[in-house]
Tab-separated table of C-alpha atoms in Angstrom:
chain	number	residue	atom	x	y	z
A	123	MET	CA	116.339	69.803	92.136
A	124	ASN	CA	117.643	73.070	91.099
A	125	ALA	CA	121.311	73.205	91.489
A	126	GLN	CA	120.781	76.919	91.548
A	127	GLU	CA	118.564	76.951	94.814
A	128	PRO	CA	119.808	77.774	98.366
A	129	ASP	CA	120.801	74.251	100.323
A	130	PHE	CA	118.452	75.131	103.116
A	131	ILE	CA	115.719	74.858	99.956
A	132	HIS	CA	116.982	71.479	99.455
A	133	THR	CA	116.759	70.021	102.767
A	134	THR	CA	113.671	71.379	103.775
A	135	ARG	CA	112.104	69.798	100.754
A	136	ALA	CA	113.402	66.200	101.383
A	137	SER	CA	112.561	66.416	104.755
A	138	TYR	CA	108.772	67.721	104.464
A	139	ASP	CA	108.886	65.318	101.570
A	140	ALA	CA	109.515	61.952	103.936
A	141	MET	CA	107.317	63.054	106.511
A	142	ALA	CA	104.216	64.539	104.639
A	143	SER	CA	101.670	61.870	105.516
A	144	ASP	CA	102.703	61.770	109.241
A	145	TYR	CA	103.217	65.845	109.747
A	146	ALA	CA	99.264	65.802	108.394
A	147	ALA	CA	98.413	62.914	110.641
A	148	HIS	CA	99.826	64.630	113.611
A	149	LEU	CA	98.639	68.199	113.020
A	150	PRO	CA	95.687	68.225	110.637
A	151	ASP	CA	94.327	71.968	111.222
A	152	ALA	CA	97.035	73.885	113.926
A	153	LEU	CA	94.074	76.740	113.702
A	154	ALA	CA	91.068	74.290	115.075
A	155	THR	CA	92.644	74.676	118.648
A	156	ARG	CA	94.236	78.062	118.145
A	157	PRO	CA	91.096	80.579	118.544
A	158	LEU	CA	93.493	84.017	118.312
A	159	ASP	CA	95.153	82.506	115.656
A	160	ARG	CA	91.835	82.132	113.604
A	161	ALA	CA	91.212	85.737	114.715
A	162	LEU	CA	94.199	87.014	113.242
A	163	VAL	CA	93.691	84.774	109.782
A	164	THR	CA	90.215	86.129	109.751
A	165	ALA	CA	90.908	90.008	109.994
A	166	PHE	CA	93.625	89.372	107.420
A	167	GLY	CA	90.910	87.777	104.911
A	168	ASP	CA	88.863	90.950	105.688
A	169	LEU	CA	91.668	93.248	104.732
A	170	VAL	CA	92.632	91.421	101.160
A	171	ARG	CA	88.995	91.238	100.019
A	172	ALA	CA	88.386	94.853	101.199
A	173	ASN	CA	91.573	95.873	98.961
A	174	GLY	CA	90.099	94.058	95.754
A	175	PRO	CA	89.911	90.848	93.792
A	176	ALA	CA	93.016	89.652	93.774
A	177	PRO	CA	93.693	86.420	95.062
A	178	VAL	CA	95.963	85.524	98.375
A	179	ALA	CA	98.855	83.067	98.232
A	180	ASP	CA	99.337	80.655	101.289
A	181	LEU	CA	103.224	80.218	101.102
A	182	GLY	CA	104.538	77.213	102.860
A	183	CYS	CA	100.912	75.463	102.738
A	184	GLY	CA	101.870	72.015	103.643
A	185	HIS	CA	98.853	70.151	103.274
A	186	GLY	CA	96.741	73.157	103.201
A	187	HIS	CA	94.587	73.781	105.969
A	188	VAL	CA	94.927	77.535	106.283
A	189	THR	CA	94.407	77.574	102.371
A	190	ALA	CA	91.101	75.795	103.014
A	191	ARG	CA	90.443	78.316	106.190
A	192	LEU	CA	90.905	81.752	104.012
A	193	HIS	CA	88.921	79.578	100.917
A	194	ASP	CA	85.970	79.242	103.481
A	195	LEU	CA	86.245	83.104	104.763
A	196	GLY	CA	85.504	83.934	100.962
A	197	VAL	CA	89.062	84.415	99.823
A	198	PRO	CA	90.146	83.320	96.750
A	199	VAL	CA	93.303	81.555	97.647
A	200	PHE	CA	96.001	79.237	96.385
A	201	GLY	CA	98.598	77.007	98.196
A	202	VAL	CA	102.560	77.026	97.403
A	203	ASP	CA	104.839	74.381	99.175
A	204	VAL	CA	108.123	73.244	98.541
A	205	SER	CA	107.240	69.918	98.943
A	206	PRO	CA	105.967	67.856	96.095
A	207	ARG	CA	104.571	65.350	98.381
A	208	MET	CA	102.843	68.028	100.492
A	209	VAL	CA	101.440	69.435	97.414
A	210	ALA	CA	99.991	66.308	96.509
A	211	LEU	CA	98.505	65.755	100.090
A	212	ALA	CA	96.548	69.255	99.910
A	213	ARG	CA	95.563	68.294	96.524
A	214	ARG	CA	94.118	65.145	97.797
A	215	THR	CA	92.457	66.889	100.897
A	216	HIS	CA	91.396	69.994	99.187
A	217	PRO	CA	90.597	69.028	95.698
A	218	GLU	CA	88.361	72.046	95.039
A	219	LEU	CA	91.408	74.042	95.620
A	220	ARG	CA	94.907	75.157	93.759
A	221	PHE	CA	98.307	73.835	95.029
A	222	HIS	CA	101.560	74.568	93.464
A	223	VAL	CA	105.043	73.403	94.201
A	224	GLY	CA	107.238	76.394	94.254
A	225	THR	CA	109.809	78.702	96.675
A	226	MET	CA	109.460	81.797	98.413
A	227	THR	CA	112.851	82.823	96.832
A	228	ALA	CA	111.974	82.702	93.541
A	229	LEU	CA	108.051	83.004	93.069
A	230	ASP	CA	106.446	81.925	89.801
A	231	LEU	CA	104.173	84.710	89.595
A	232	PRO	CA	104.419	87.935	87.519
A	233	PRO	CA	104.507	91.437	89.513
A	234	GLU	CA	101.562	92.845	91.186
A	235	THR	CA	99.503	89.894	90.961
A	236	LEU	CA	98.654	89.308	94.521
A	237	GLY	CA	96.094	90.946	97.056
A	238	GLY	CA	97.889	89.350	99.792
A	239	ILE	CA	100.411	86.537	101.360
A	240	ALA	CA	99.671	84.425	104.168
A	241	ALA	CA	103.213	82.842	105.328
A	242	LEU	CA	102.207	81.306	108.761
A	243	TYR	CA	105.470	79.429	110.094
A	244	SER	CA	106.981	79.048	107.018
A	245	ILE	CA	109.981	81.717	107.270
A	246	THR	CA	111.046	79.282	109.964
A	247	HIS	CA	113.341	77.536	107.476
A	248	VAL	CA	114.663	80.476	106.070
A	249	PRO	CA	118.233	81.548	107.061
A	250	GLU	CA	118.734	85.291	107.954
A	251	GLU	CA	120.644	85.911	104.822
A	252	HIS	CA	118.074	84.570	102.984
A	253	LEU	CA	115.222	86.901	104.299
A	254	THR	CA	116.008	89.839	102.098
A	255	THR	CA	115.255	87.971	98.805
A	256	VAL	CA	112.297	86.067	100.454
A	257	PHE	CA	110.737	89.717	101.336
A	258	ALA	CA	111.675	91.144	98.415
A	259	GLU	CA	109.646	88.634	96.175
A	260	PHE	CA	106.634	89.254	98.795
A	261	HIS	CA	106.990	93.141	97.421
A	262	ARG	CA	107.255	92.069	93.846
A	263	VAL	CA	103.963	90.012	93.578
A	264	LEU	CA	101.872	92.158	95.795
A	265	THR	CA	99.567	94.495	94.397
A	266	PRO	CA	99.546	98.266	95.446
A	267	GLY	CA	97.925	97.926	99.206
A	268	GLY	CA	98.400	94.441	99.233
A	269	HIS	CA	99.198	92.938	102.693
A	270	ALA	CA	100.960	90.219	104.074
A	271	LEU	CA	100.691	87.864	107.274
A	272	VAL	CA	103.866	86.837	108.500
A	273	ALA	CA	103.630	84.397	111.704
A	274	PHE	CA	106.842	83.014	113.382
A	275	GLU	CA	107.995	81.409	116.933
A	276	THR	CA	110.573	83.521	118.193
A	277	GLY	CA	114.156	83.784	119.348
A	278	ASP	CA	117.325	85.610	119.868
A	279	ASP	CA	118.027	84.934	115.927
A	280	ASP	CA	119.165	81.128	117.027
A	281	GLU	CA	119.170	78.043	115.039
A	282	VAL	CA	117.711	74.739	115.828
A	283	ARG	CA	118.588	71.334	113.570
A	284	VAL	CA	116.096	68.093	113.961
A	285	THR	CA	117.281	65.553	112.830
A	286	GLU	CA	114.346	63.111	113.505
A	287	ARG	CA	110.748	63.988	113.177
A	288	PHE	CA	107.726	61.248	113.186
A	289	GLY	CA	110.456	58.568	113.015
A	290	HIS	CA	112.141	60.229	109.559
A	291	GLU	CA	115.696	60.934	109.636
A	292	MET	CA	116.741	64.238	108.548
A	293	ALA	CA	118.667	67.559	109.013
A	294	LEU	CA	116.074	70.397	108.852
A	295	ASP	CA	117.035	73.627	110.390
A	296	HIS	CA	114.770	75.909	112.393
A	297	TYR	CA	115.509	79.758	112.674
A	298	PHE	CA	113.742	81.250	115.234
A	299	HIS	CA	113.942	84.877	114.305
A	300	ALA	CA	113.698	87.931	116.660
A	301	PRO	CA	110.664	90.170	115.583
A	302	ASP	CA	112.867	93.109	115.321
A	303	THR	CA	114.842	91.435	112.739
A	304	ILE	CA	111.976	90.384	110.839
A	305	MET	CA	110.362	93.596	111.037
A	306	ALA	CA	113.590	95.475	109.487
A	307	HIS	CA	113.478	93.079	106.496
A	308	LEU	CA	109.771	93.663	105.629
A	309	MET	CA	110.456	97.620	105.873
A	310	LYS	CA	113.696	97.098	103.909
A	311	ALA	CA	111.732	95.191	101.076
A	312	GLY	CA	109.503	98.149	101.049
A	313	LEU	CA	106.688	96.773	103.272
A	314	SER	CA	105.082	98.523	106.501
A	315	VAL	CA	104.707	96.952	109.223
A	316	HIS	CA	100.962	97.875	110.490
A	317	ALA	CA	100.122	95.013	113.060
A	318	ARG	CA	102.225	93.499	115.521
A	319	THR	CA	100.656	90.537	117.764
A	320	PHE	CA	102.620	88.476	120.066
A	321	LEU	CA	101.271	84.962	121.704
A	322	GLU	CA	102.596	83.345	124.535
A	323	PRO	CA	103.546	79.558	124.027
A	324	ASP	CA	100.411	77.220	124.313
A	325	ALA	CA	100.375	73.791	125.666
A	326	ASP	CA	101.920	72.524	122.141
A	327	GLY	CA	104.707	74.964	122.214
A	328	THR	CA	107.986	76.758	124.042
A	329	ARG	CA	108.369	79.879	122.233
A	330	GLN	CA	106.386	82.828	122.090
A	331	ARG	CA	104.606	83.559	118.619
A	332	ALA	CA	104.491	86.316	116.680
A	333	PHE	CA	102.261	87.567	113.919
A	334	LEU	CA	103.071	90.802	111.354
A	335	LEU	CA	101.055	92.246	109.109
A	336	ALA	CA	102.623	94.132	106.790
A	337	ARG	CA	101.528	96.182	104.015
A	338	LYS	CA	102.472	97.203	100.358
A	339	GLN	CA	102.379	100.742	99.735
A	340	GLY	CA	99.045	101.618	98.081
A	341	ASP	CA	98.205	104.069	94.914
A	342	GLY	CA	96.359	106.492	97.107
A	343	ASP	CA	99.061	106.576	100.272
């Protein structure tokens, strides 16, 4: 544990470490039952490949199902998650892929390393006051013309604390950001929003879901 890390990282790590195996068993592949989500991830993969050979980081990869999906699309990709137990589970489940422990607030990557970033539902645990840092990191590590696909359940910038999941006690905060809030933070970081898609709640959810496709300015822009 890094004492300089924000408190929300510590609580998120502890919560997902506690429920890693049960979480993966109950939610093995969220994309499998969501064809529109799959289509958006596929389009993201096409855009990344068209921009060059730089890899994609799947941030908040969990047990690795999105990482594996991008790999199957021919995208060079690796996963990053705050939870060591989630990373260990991802490595066992997908031994052909790379997974690392890390945080979105301080990515262990050189500047302009990534052709793309996938952050599907992983910003849900990031308080608004830390979004500036997170998206500044996205901008720092993306190559010129690189894309970021950010998905999240929407709200009115409200907060919900989960104290139990899958039989495990925890103190896990969920932040349901308004789409305008996320777009403003992306643009502040220098990432222009090129597409917005809103999906109504499905049978497993109660909130609208948003997908934002953002892009770092390219050399020819």
